[in-house]
Coordinates of C-alpha atoms and ligand atoms in Angstrom, one line a residue:
X1 CA 163.8 109.8 89.6
X2 CA 160.8 107.6 90.3
X3 CA 159.6 105.5 87.4
X4 CA 156.3 106.6 86.0
X5 CA 153.1 104.8 86.9
X6 CA 150.5 103.4 84.6
X7 CA 147.1 105.0 84.6
X8 CA 144.8 102.6 86.3
X9 CA 141.1 103.2 87.0
X10 CA 139.9 102.3 89.6
X11 CA 143.0 103.3 91.5
X12 CA 144.7 100.3 93.2
X13 CA 144.9 100.5 97.0
X14 CA 148.7 100.3 96.9
X15 CA 150.9 100.8 93.8
X16 CA 154.7 101.0 94.2
X17 CA 157.0 101.3 91.2
X18 CA 160.0 98.9 91.0
X19 CA 163.3 99.8 89.3
X20 CA 163.0 97.0 86.7
X21 CA 161.3 96.1 83.5
X22 CA 160.1 93.0 81.8
X23 CA 159.5 92.4 78.1
X24 CA 156.5 90.5 76.9
X25 CA 157.0 88.8 73.6
X26 CA 154.8 86.5 71.5
X27 CA 156.5 83.6 73.2
X28 CA 156.0 84.6 76.8
X29 CA 154.3 81.8 78.7
X30 CA 151.2 82.4 80.8
X31 CA 151.2 79.8 83.6
X32 CA 148.2 79.3 85.8
X33 CA 147.1 77.1 88.7
X34 CA 144.0 75.2 87.3
X35 CA 141.4 77.4 88.9
X36 CA 142.8 80.6 87.4
X37 CA 142.9 79.3 83.8
X38 CA 140.0 81.7 82.8
X39 CA 142.0 84.7 84.0
X40 CA 145.0 83.4 82.0
X41 CA 142.9 83.0 79.0
X42 CA 141.6 86.6 79.3
X43 CA 145.3 87.7 78.9
X44 CA 146.3 85.3 76.2
X45 CA 143.3 86.3 74.2
X46 CA 144.7 89.8 74.3
X47 CA 148.3 88.9 73.9
X48 CA 147.8 86.1 71.4
X49 CA 150.9 84.4 72.8
X50 CA 151.9 80.9 72.0
X51 CA 152.8 78.7 75.0
X52 CA 156.4 78.2 74.1
X53 CA 159.2 78.1 76.7
X54 CA 161.1 81.4 77.1
X55 CA 163.1 83.2 79.7
X56 CA 160.4 84.7 81.7
X57 CA 156.7 84.1 82.3
X58 CA 153.4 85.6 83.5
X59 CA 152.4 83.4 86.4
X60 CA 149.1 83.1 88.3
X61 CA 149.5 81.7 91.8
X62 CA 147.0 81.0 94.6
X63 CA 147.4 82.4 98.1
X64 CA 144.5 82.3 100.5
X65 CA 145.8 85.3 102.5
X66 CA 144.9 87.7 99.7
X67 CA 141.4 89.3 100.4
X68 CA 138.3 88.3 98.4
X69 CA 138.5 89.5 94.8
X70 CA 141.9 91.1 95.5
X71 CA 145.2 90.4 94.0
X72 CA 148.9 91.2 94.1
X73 CA 150.7 92.0 90.8
X74 CA 154.5 92.1 90.7
X75 CA 156.5 93.0 87.7
X76 CA 160.2 92.4 88.1
X77 CA 163.0 91.7 85.6
X78 CA 162.4 88.0 85.6
X79 CA 158.7 88.0 85.0
X80 CA 155.2 88.9 86.2
X81 CA 153.5 87.2 89.1
X82 CA 149.8 87.6 89.9
X83 CA 148.6 86.2 93.2
X84 CA 145.0 85.8 94.3
X85 CA 142.8 83.8 96.6
X86 CA 139.9 83.4 94.2
X87 CA 139.2 83.4 90.5
X88 CA 137.7 86.9 90.6
X89 CA 140.9 88.3 92.1
X90 CA 143.0 86.5 89.5
X91 CA 140.8 88.0 86.8
X92 CA 141.2 91.5 88.2
X93 CA 145.0 91.0 88.4
X94 CA 144.8 90.1 84.7
X95 CA 142.6 93.1 84.0
X96 CA 145.2 95.5 85.6
X97 CA 148.0 93.8 83.7
X98 CA 146.1 94.2 80.4
X99 CA 145.6 97.9 81.1
X100 CA 149.4 98.2 81.8
X101 CA 150.2 96.3 78.6
X102 CA 147.8 98.6 76.6
X103 CA 149.9 101.5 77.8
X104 CA 153.3 100.0 77.5
X105 CA 155.9 100.7 74.9
X106 CA 155.7 98.3 72.0
X107 CA 158.3 97.6 69.4
X108 CA 158.5 94.8 66.8
X109 CA 156.0 92.6 68.6
X110 CA 157.4 93.2 72.0
X111 CA 155.9 95.1 74.9
X112 CA 158.1 96.4 77.7
X113 CA 156.4 96.5 81.1
X114 CA 157.8 98.9 83.8
X115 CA 158.4 97.3 87.2
X116 CA 155.5 97.4 89.7
X117 CA 154.4 96.1 93.0
X118 CA 150.6 96.3 93.4
X119 CA 148.4 95.1 96.3
X120 CA 144.8 95.6 95.5
X121 CA 141.3 94.6 96.6
X122 CA 137.8 96.2 96.3
X123 CA 136.2 98.4 98.8
X124 CA 132.7 97.1 98.1
X125 CA 131.5 93.7 97.0
X126 CA 128.7 95.1 95.0
X127 CA 129.9 97.3 92.1
X128 CA 127.1 97.8 89.7
X129 CA 125.5 99.5 86.7
X130 CA 121.9 99.5 85.4
X131 CA 120.5 99.9 81.9
X132 CA 116.8 100.2 81.3
X133 CA 115.7 98.4 78.2
X134 CA 112.0 98.7 78.8
X135 CA 111.7 102.3 77.7
X136 CA 114.2 101.8 74.9
X137 CA 115.8 98.6 73.6
X138 CA 119.4 98.5 72.6
X139 CA 120.1 94.8 72.0
X140 CA 122.8 92.2 72.8
X141 CA 125.7 93.9 71.1
X142 CA 125.4 97.1 73.1
X143 CA 124.9 95.2 76.3
X144 CA 128.0 93.1 75.6
X145 CA 130.1 96.2 74.9
X146 CA 128.9 97.7 78.2
X147 CA 129.8 94.5 80.0
X148 CA 133.3 94.6 78.5
X149 CA 133.8 98.1 79.7
X150 CA 132.4 97.3 83.1
X151 CA 134.8 94.4 83.5
X152 CA 137.7 96.7 82.5
X153 CA 136.7 98.8 85.5
X154 CA 136.3 95.8 87.8
X155 CA 132.5 96.3 88.1
X156 CA 130.8 93.1 88.9
X157 CA 127.0 93.5 88.9
X158 CA 124.9 94.3 85.8
X159 CA 121.3 95.3 86.8
X160 CA 119.1 94.7 83.8
X161 CA 115.8 96.6 83.9
X162 CA 113.7 94.4 81.7
X163 CA 110.1 95.2 82.7
X164 CA 108.4 98.6 83.1
X165 CA 105.2 100.3 82.0
X166 CA 106.5 100.7 78.5
X167 CA 107.3 97.1 77.7
X168 CA 108.2 93.6 78.9
X169 CA 111.5 92.5 77.4
X170 CA 111.9 88.8 78.3
X171 CA 110.4 85.9 76.3
X172 CA 107.7 84.3 78.4
X173 CA 106.4 80.8 77.6
X174 CA 104.3 80.8 80.8
X175 CA 102.5 84.0 79.9
X176 CA 102.9 84.5 76.1
X177 CA 100.7 87.6 76.0
X178 CA 103.4 89.4 77.9
X179 CA 105.3 89.3 74.6
X180 CA 102.5 89.5 71.9
X181 CA 100.9 92.4 73.8
X182 CA 103.2 93.5 76.6
X183 CA 106.5 93.8 74.6
X184 CA 104.8 96.1 72.1
X185 CA 103.7 99.7 72.2
X186 CA 102.1 101.9 69.6
X187 CA 104.7 104.5 69.1
X188 CA 108.4 104.3 69.0
X189 CA 108.9 107.2 71.2
X190 CA 108.1 108.2 74.7
X191 CA 106.4 111.5 74.7
X192 CA 107.9 114.1 77.1
X193 CA 105.0 116.4 76.6
X194 CA 105.0 117.7 80.2
X195 CA 108.7 118.6 80.1
X196 CA 110.4 121.4 78.1
X197 CA 112.7 118.7 76.7
X198 CA 110.0 117.6 74.3
X199 CA 111.0 120.6 72.2
X200 CA 114.4 119.1 71.5
X201 CA 113.2 115.5 71.1
X202 CA 112.8 114.5 67.5
X203 CA 111.3 111.2 66.6
X204 CA 111.5 109.6 63.2
X205 CA 108.6 107.2 63.0
X206 CA 105.6 108.5 65.0
X207 CA 103.3 105.7 63.9
X208 CA 105.5 102.7 63.9
X209 CA 105.1 99.8 66.4
X210 CA 107.9 99.4 69.0
X211 CA 108.2 95.7 69.6
X212 CA 111.3 94.1 71.3
X213 CA 112.1 91.4 73.7
X214 CA 115.1 89.0 74.3
X215 CA 114.5 85.4 73.7
X216 CA 115.5 83.0 76.5
X217 CA 118.5 81.8 74.4
X218 CA 119.7 85.4 73.9
X219 CA 119.5 86.0 77.6
X220 CA 121.4 82.8 78.4
X221 CA 124.1 83.8 76.0
X222 CA 124.5 87.2 77.6
X223 CA 124.5 85.8 81.1
X224 CA 127.3 83.3 80.1
X225 CA 129.2 86.1 78.3
X226 CA 129.0 88.2 81.5
X227 CA 130.1 85.2 83.6
X228 CA 133.4 85.0 81.8
X229 CA 133.9 88.7 82.8
X230 CA 133.0 88.0 86.5
X231 CA 129.8 90.0 86.2
X232 CA 126.6 88.7 87.7
X233 CA 123.4 89.8 85.9
X234 CA 120.6 90.9 88.2
X235 CA 117.2 91.1 86.4
X236 CA 114.6 93.6 87.6
X237 CA 110.9 92.8 87.3
X238 CA 109.4 96.0 88.7
X239 CA 106.4 95.3 91.0
X240 CA 103.6 96.2 91.9
X241 CA 103.9 99.6 90.1
X242 CA 105.4 100.2 86.6
X243 CA 103.4 97.2 85.4
X244 CA 101.2 98.6 82.5
X245 CA 102.8 96.1 80.2
X246 CA 101.6 93.2 82.3
X247 CA 98.1 94.6 82.9
X248 CA 97.7 95.4 79.2
X249 CA 98.3 91.7 78.6
X250 CA 96.4 90.3 81.6
X251 CA 93.8 92.9 82.7
X252 CA 92.7 90.7 85.6
X253 CA 95.9 91.7 87.4
X254 CA 94.6 95.2 88.2
X255 CA 92.0 96.2 90.8
X256 CA 88.7 96.1 89.0
X257 CA 90.2 94.3 86.0
X258 CA 89.9 97.3 83.6
X259 CA 92.0 96.9 80.4
X260 CA 94.8 99.4 79.6
X261 CA 97.3 99.8 76.9
X262 CA 101.1 99.5 77.1
X263 CA 102.2 103.0 78.0
X264 CA 103.8 105.2 75.4
X265 CA 104.6 108.1 77.6
X266 CA 106.9 108.8 80.5
X267 CA 105.7 109.1 84.0
X268 CA 104.0 107.5 87.0
X269 CA 100.7 105.7 86.3
X270 CA 97.8 104.3 88.3
X271 CA 98.0 100.9 86.6
X272 CA 99.5 98.7 89.3
X273 CA 98.9 95.2 90.3
X274 CA 96.2 94.3 92.8
X275 CA 97.8 92.9 96.0
X276 CA 94.3 91.9 97.3
X277 CA 93.7 89.0 94.9
X278 CA 95.3 85.6 95.4
X279 CA 95.5 85.3 91.6
X280 CA 98.0 88.2 91.4
X281 CA 100.4 86.2 93.6
X282 CA 99.9 83.2 91.5
X283 CA 100.8 85.2 88.4
X284 CA 103.8 86.8 90.0
X285 CA 105.2 83.6 91.4
X286 CA 104.8 81.7 88.1
X287 CA 106.4 84.6 86.2
X288 CA 109.3 84.9 88.7
X289 CA 109.9 81.2 88.6
X290 CA 110.3 81.4 84.9
X291 CA 112.7 84.4 85.1
X292 CA 114.8 83.1 87.9
X293 CA 115.7 80.1 85.8
X294 CA 117.5 82.4 83.4
X295 CA 119.6 84.2 86.1
X296 CA 121.6 81.9 88.4
X297 CA 122.8 84.6 90.8
X298 CA 121.9 85.5 94.4
X299 CA 120.3 88.9 93.8
X300 CA 116.9 89.6 92.2
X301 CA 115.4 93.1 91.9
X302 CA 111.7 93.4 92.6
X303 CA 111.4 97.1 92.0
X304 CA 108.7 98.5 94.4
X305 CA 109.1 102.2 93.3
X306 CA 106.5 104.8 92.4
X307 CA 103.3 102.9 93.1
X308 CA 101.6 105.8 94.8
X309 CA 98.8 106.4 92.3
X310 CA 97.8 102.8 92.6
X311 CA 97.8 103.1 96.4
X312 CA 94.8 105.4 96.2
X313 CA 92.8 102.8 94.3
X314 CA 93.8 100.0 96.8
X315 CA 92.7 102.0 99.8
X316 CA 89.6 103.7 98.5
X317 CA 88.1 101.6 95.6
X318 CA 89.1 98.0 95.7
X319 CA 87.2 95.6 97.9
X320 CA 89.9 92.9 97.6
X321 CA 92.6 95.3 98.7
X322 CA 90.5 96.7 101.5
X323 CA 89.8 93.1 102.8
X324 CA 93.5 92.3 102.5
X325 CA 94.4 95.4 104.6
X326 CA 92.0 94.2 107.3
X327 CA 93.2 90.6 107.2
X328 CA 96.8 91.7 107.5
X329 CA 96.1 94.3 110.1
X330 CA 97.6 97.2 108.1
X331 CA 96.2 100.8 107.9
X332 CA 97.9 102.3 104.9
X333 CA 98.2 101.3 101.3
X334 CA 102.0 101.7 101.6
X335 CA 101.9 99.1 104.3
X336 CA 99.8 96.9 102.1
X337 CA 102.6 97.2 99.5
X338 CA 105.1 95.9 102.2
X339 CA 102.8 92.9 102.8
X340 CA 103.0 92.3 99.0
X341 CA 106.8 92.8 98.8
X342 CA 107.4 90.6 101.8
X343 CA 105.4 87.8 100.3
X344 CA 107.3 88.0 97.0
X345 CA 110.5 88.1 99.0
X346 CA 109.6 85.0 100.9
X347 CA 108.8 83.2 97.6
X348 CA 112.2 84.2 96.1
X349 CA 114.0 83.4 99.3
X350 CA 112.7 79.8 98.9
X351 CA 114.5 79.8 95.6
X352 CA 117.7 81.0 97.2
X353 CA 117.4 84.6 96.1
X354 CA 118.1 87.8 98.0
X355 CA 115.6 90.6 97.0
X356 CA 116.5 94.2 96.2
X357 CA 113.9 96.9 96.2
X358 CA 113.9 100.7 95.7
X359 CA 113.8 102.7 98.9
X360 CA 110.6 104.7 98.2
X361 CA 108.5 101.6 98.3
X362 CA 109.7 100.6 101.8
X363 CA 108.0 101.0 105.2
X364 CA 108.7 99.9 108.7
X365 CA 107.0 96.6 107.8
X366 CA 109.4 95.8 104.9
X367 CA 111.3 92.6 105.7
X368 CA 114.8 93.4 106.8
X369 CA 116.2 90.8 104.4
X370 CA 115.2 92.9 101.4
X371 CA 118.2 95.0 100.3
X372 CA 117.4 98.7 100.2
X373 CA 118.2 100.3 96.8
X374 CA 118.6 103.9 97.9
X375 CA 117.9 106.3 95.1
X376 CA 115.4 109.0 96.2
X377 CA 116.9 111.0 99.0
X378 CA 115.3 110.6 102.4
X379 CA 116.3 112.2 105.7
X380 CA 119.5 111.0 107.1
X381 CA 117.7 109.8 110.3
X382 CA 115.6 107.3 108.2
X383 CA 118.7 106.1 106.4
X384 CA 120.6 105.7 109.7
X385 CA 117.7 103.7 111.3
X386 CA 117.3 101.5 108.3
X387 CA 121.1 100.9 107.9
X388 CA 121.1 99.2 111.3
X389 CA 118.8 96.4 110.2
X390 CA 119.3 96.0 106.4
X391 CA 121.9 96.2 103.6
X392 CA 122.0 99.1 101.2
X393 CA 123.0 99.6 97.6
X394 CA 123.6 103.3 97.0
X395 CA 122.4 105.0 93.8
X396 CA 121.4 108.5 94.9
X397 CA 119.7 110.4 92.1
X398 CA 122.1 113.3 92.7
X399 CA 125.2 111.4 91.8
X400 CA 124.6 108.2 90.0
X401 CA 121.6 108.8 87.7
X402 CA 123.5 108.9 84.4
X403 CA 120.4 109.8 82.4
X404 CA 120.7 113.2 84.0
X405 CA 122.4 115.9 81.9
X406 CA 126.0 116.8 82.5
X407 CA 124.9 120.3 83.5
X408 CA 123.1 118.7 86.4
X409 CA 125.6 116.0 87.1
X410 CA 129.1 116.7 85.9
X411 CA 131.7 114.1 86.2
X412 CA 133.1 115.7 89.3
X413 CA 129.8 115.6 91.1
X414 CA 129.6 111.8 90.5
X415 CA 133.2 111.4 91.6
X416 CA 132.7 113.5 94.8
X417 CA 130.0 111.2 96.1
X418 CA 130.5 110.4 99.8
X419 CA 128.0 108.1 101.5
X420 CA 128.4 109.9 104.9
X421 CA 126.4 112.8 103.4
X422 CA 123.4 110.5 103.0
X423 CA 123.3 109.4 106.7
X424 CA 125.3 106.2 106.3
X425 CA 127.6 106.0 109.3
X426 CA 128.3 102.3 109.1
X427 CA 130.2 101.1 106.1
X428 CA 129.3 97.4 106.8
X429 CA 125.6 98.1 105.9
X430 CA 126.6 99.2 102.4
X431 CA 126.9 96.4 99.9
X432 CA 128.0 98.9 97.3
X433 CA 127.1 101.4 94.7
X434 CA 125.5 101.4 91.3
X435 CA 124.9 103.8 88.4
X436 CA 121.4 104.0 86.8
X437 CA 120.7 104.7 83.1
X438 CA 117.0 105.2 82.6
X439 CA 116.1 105.5 79.0
X440 CA 112.9 107.4 78.6
X441 CA 115.0 110.0 76.8
X442 CA 117.8 107.8 75.5
X443 CA 116.7 106.2 72.3
X444 CA 120.0 105.2 70.6
X445 CA 123.3 103.7 71.4
X446 CA 125.2 107.0 70.8
X447 CA 123.2 108.8 73.5
X448 CA 123.5 105.9 75.8
X449 CA 127.2 105.9 75.5
X450 CA 127.3 109.7 76.0
X451 CA 125.3 109.3 79.2
X452 CA 127.4 106.5 80.7
X453 CA 130.9 107.5 79.7
X454 CA 133.0 108.8 81.4
X455 CA 130.8 108.9 84.5
X456 CA 131.2 105.1 84.8
X457 CA 134.9 105.6 85.5
X458 CA 134.1 107.8 88.4
X459 CA 131.6 105.3 89.8
X460 CA 134.1 102.5 89.4
X461 CA 136.7 104.3 91.5
X462 CA 134.1 105.0 94.2
X463 CA 133.1 101.3 94.2
X464 CA 136.7 100.0 94.3
X465 CA 139.1 102.5 95.8
X466 CA 139.1 103.5 99.5
X467 CA 137.7 106.9 100.1
X468 CA 141.0 108.2 101.5
X469 CA 142.9 107.4 98.3
X470 CA 140.5 109.2 96.0
X471 CA 141.6 112.4 94.4
X472 CA 139.7 114.0 91.5
X473 CA 142.6 115.8 89.9
X474 CA 144.6 112.6 89.9
X475 CA 141.7 110.6 88.6
X476 CA 141.1 113.1 85.8
X477 CA 144.7 112.7 84.7
X478 CA 144.5 108.9 84.7
X479 CA 141.3 109.2 82.6
X480 CA 143.3 110.5 79.6
X481 CA 144.5 107.1 78.7
X482 CA 140.9 105.7 78.9
X483 CA 139.7 108.5 76.6
X484 CA 142.1 107.3 74.0
X485 CA 140.8 103.8 74.6
X486 CA 137.2 104.9 74.1
X487 CA 138.1 106.8 70.9
X488 CA 139.8 103.7 69.6
X489 CA 136.5 101.8 70.3
X490 CA 134.3 104.5 68.7
X491 CA 132.6 105.1 72.0
X492 CA 130.7 108.4 72.1
X493 CA 131.9 109.5 75.5
X494 CA 131.0 113.0 76.7
X495 CA 133.8 115.6 76.3
X496 CA 131.7 118.1 78.2
X497 CA 133.2 117.8 81.7
X498 CA 136.4 119.6 80.7
X499 CA 134.9 123.0 80.0
X500 CA 132.6 125.1 82.0
X501 CA 129.3 124.1 80.6
X502 CA 127.3 127.2 80.3
X503 CA 124.2 125.2 79.3
X504 CA 121.5 127.7 78.4
X505 CA 118.5 125.6 79.0
X506 CA 118.7 124.7 82.7
X507 CA 115.3 123.0 82.6
X508 CA 116.9 120.4 80.2
X509 CA 116.8 117.7 82.8
X510 CA 117.5 114.5 80.9
X511 CA 119.5 113.9 77.8
X512 CA 117.4 114.0 74.6
X513 CA 117.7 112.0 71.4
X514 CA 121.3 112.4 70.5
X515 CA 121.2 114.9 73.4
X516 CA 120.9 118.7 73.2
X517 CA 124.2 118.6 75.1
X518 CA 125.8 116.3 72.6
X519 CA 125.1 118.8 69.8
X520 CA 126.6 121.5 72.0
X521 CA 129.6 119.3 72.7
X522 CA 130.4 118.8 69.1
X523 CA 131.9 122.3 68.9
X524 CA 134.2 121.6 71.9
X525 CA 137.8 120.4 71.4
X526 CA 139.8 118.3 73.8
Ligands
ZN1 ZN1 93.0 95.6 94.6

């Protein structure tokens, strides 16, 4: 009979069982080549072992033939050997071993590991997740817990949506009004008055002021926390649309310079930056210089989505924008947006950054160096054409928008994602995949967790495991262990996916405050 396998998500590319076992005790040594010391520490923090001599050991070795971020993990009778070519690979080997230890039989301070021979490496280099903290703010503790769970699933990019109509969430010394005006809004809630969901949204303090931002020190602390987990943090400053928070603070940024307030509702607004004025570029460049100092990584998200209401003003009413269109030889406002995005891109490129922008803000003029963040579905021909010249991050609204209710996007739907359906025929144009958690309707940590888990496990397997090794039934079985893990951590994961949902209100599009679905779920048993 074959030895049982441990439940590992994402599924390793190759996992063979070995007829052996190795017992880890409090005296088992963890031996590392110098550059893998961090990975070793990740394990010893968990094991709390003392470095005394003993019969066997957990060893970290370097071998440059192992693929980037990959590892081999061998558990035999005489010990454990993890081999990697880089520190990320050593870390992921340690993560897999930790998951195995969590599942192993423990007796009087000893854990018995079953023999294994694993060869593993990621399918995509970009394995991401996004949380929107402009609409609602969750704070450092929630973000760190999300990062811990992302690391356990070998996700490596945290996209942090820190600026939108409803609030600017980074301390700014260059433009302090972005905090004293732009980080505040009148009401705590976002009003979903145009959607039936408003009926199930209850808000406690209608008249209180909602005022939050991260100080630079707090951001640095989170960035360094994430670094230890091999997660890059990618900030998003959404431009030129979704900028009411900036315009409320500095009205000269909008065409015509008319003052507005920080938005308290959900939607698309005509408050967008004026790309016809030189002063707008000066503002954006000063601001991005300040933000890039906090985030040392390659990628920077510049948004670009849903600026269409502002486009009308650019084209019809603003003399500066009209002049700029003429000077740049463009005919449409969408093309003027490309001129704007390209200039921001050139600026950030000079700082060593690669820009990411949402696909609905792109035209044929958009610089091919800007990574396309594909969310809103376009025809496959467009995708196919674009994928020949630029890189993609895939976050289709149909599979990876975790603020969608489980009735619209059950776990299986997320898991069944296949990029060929979207017109991608060339894997090399895909940097990777990312889940999105927009928070117009998610006001508290409990609902945030409900939205993210367990769909994040499905996303992780898509990001890491080759398509041909994916299998929903098998995945669902492996998820059992992680449900226990989430329970032990008091994570409010959704139990809904197991039953046929039978959600009555099909127009319930997003999750509400403590979600309508969550209440429904409470009567379900595992
Ligand atoms: Zn203008």
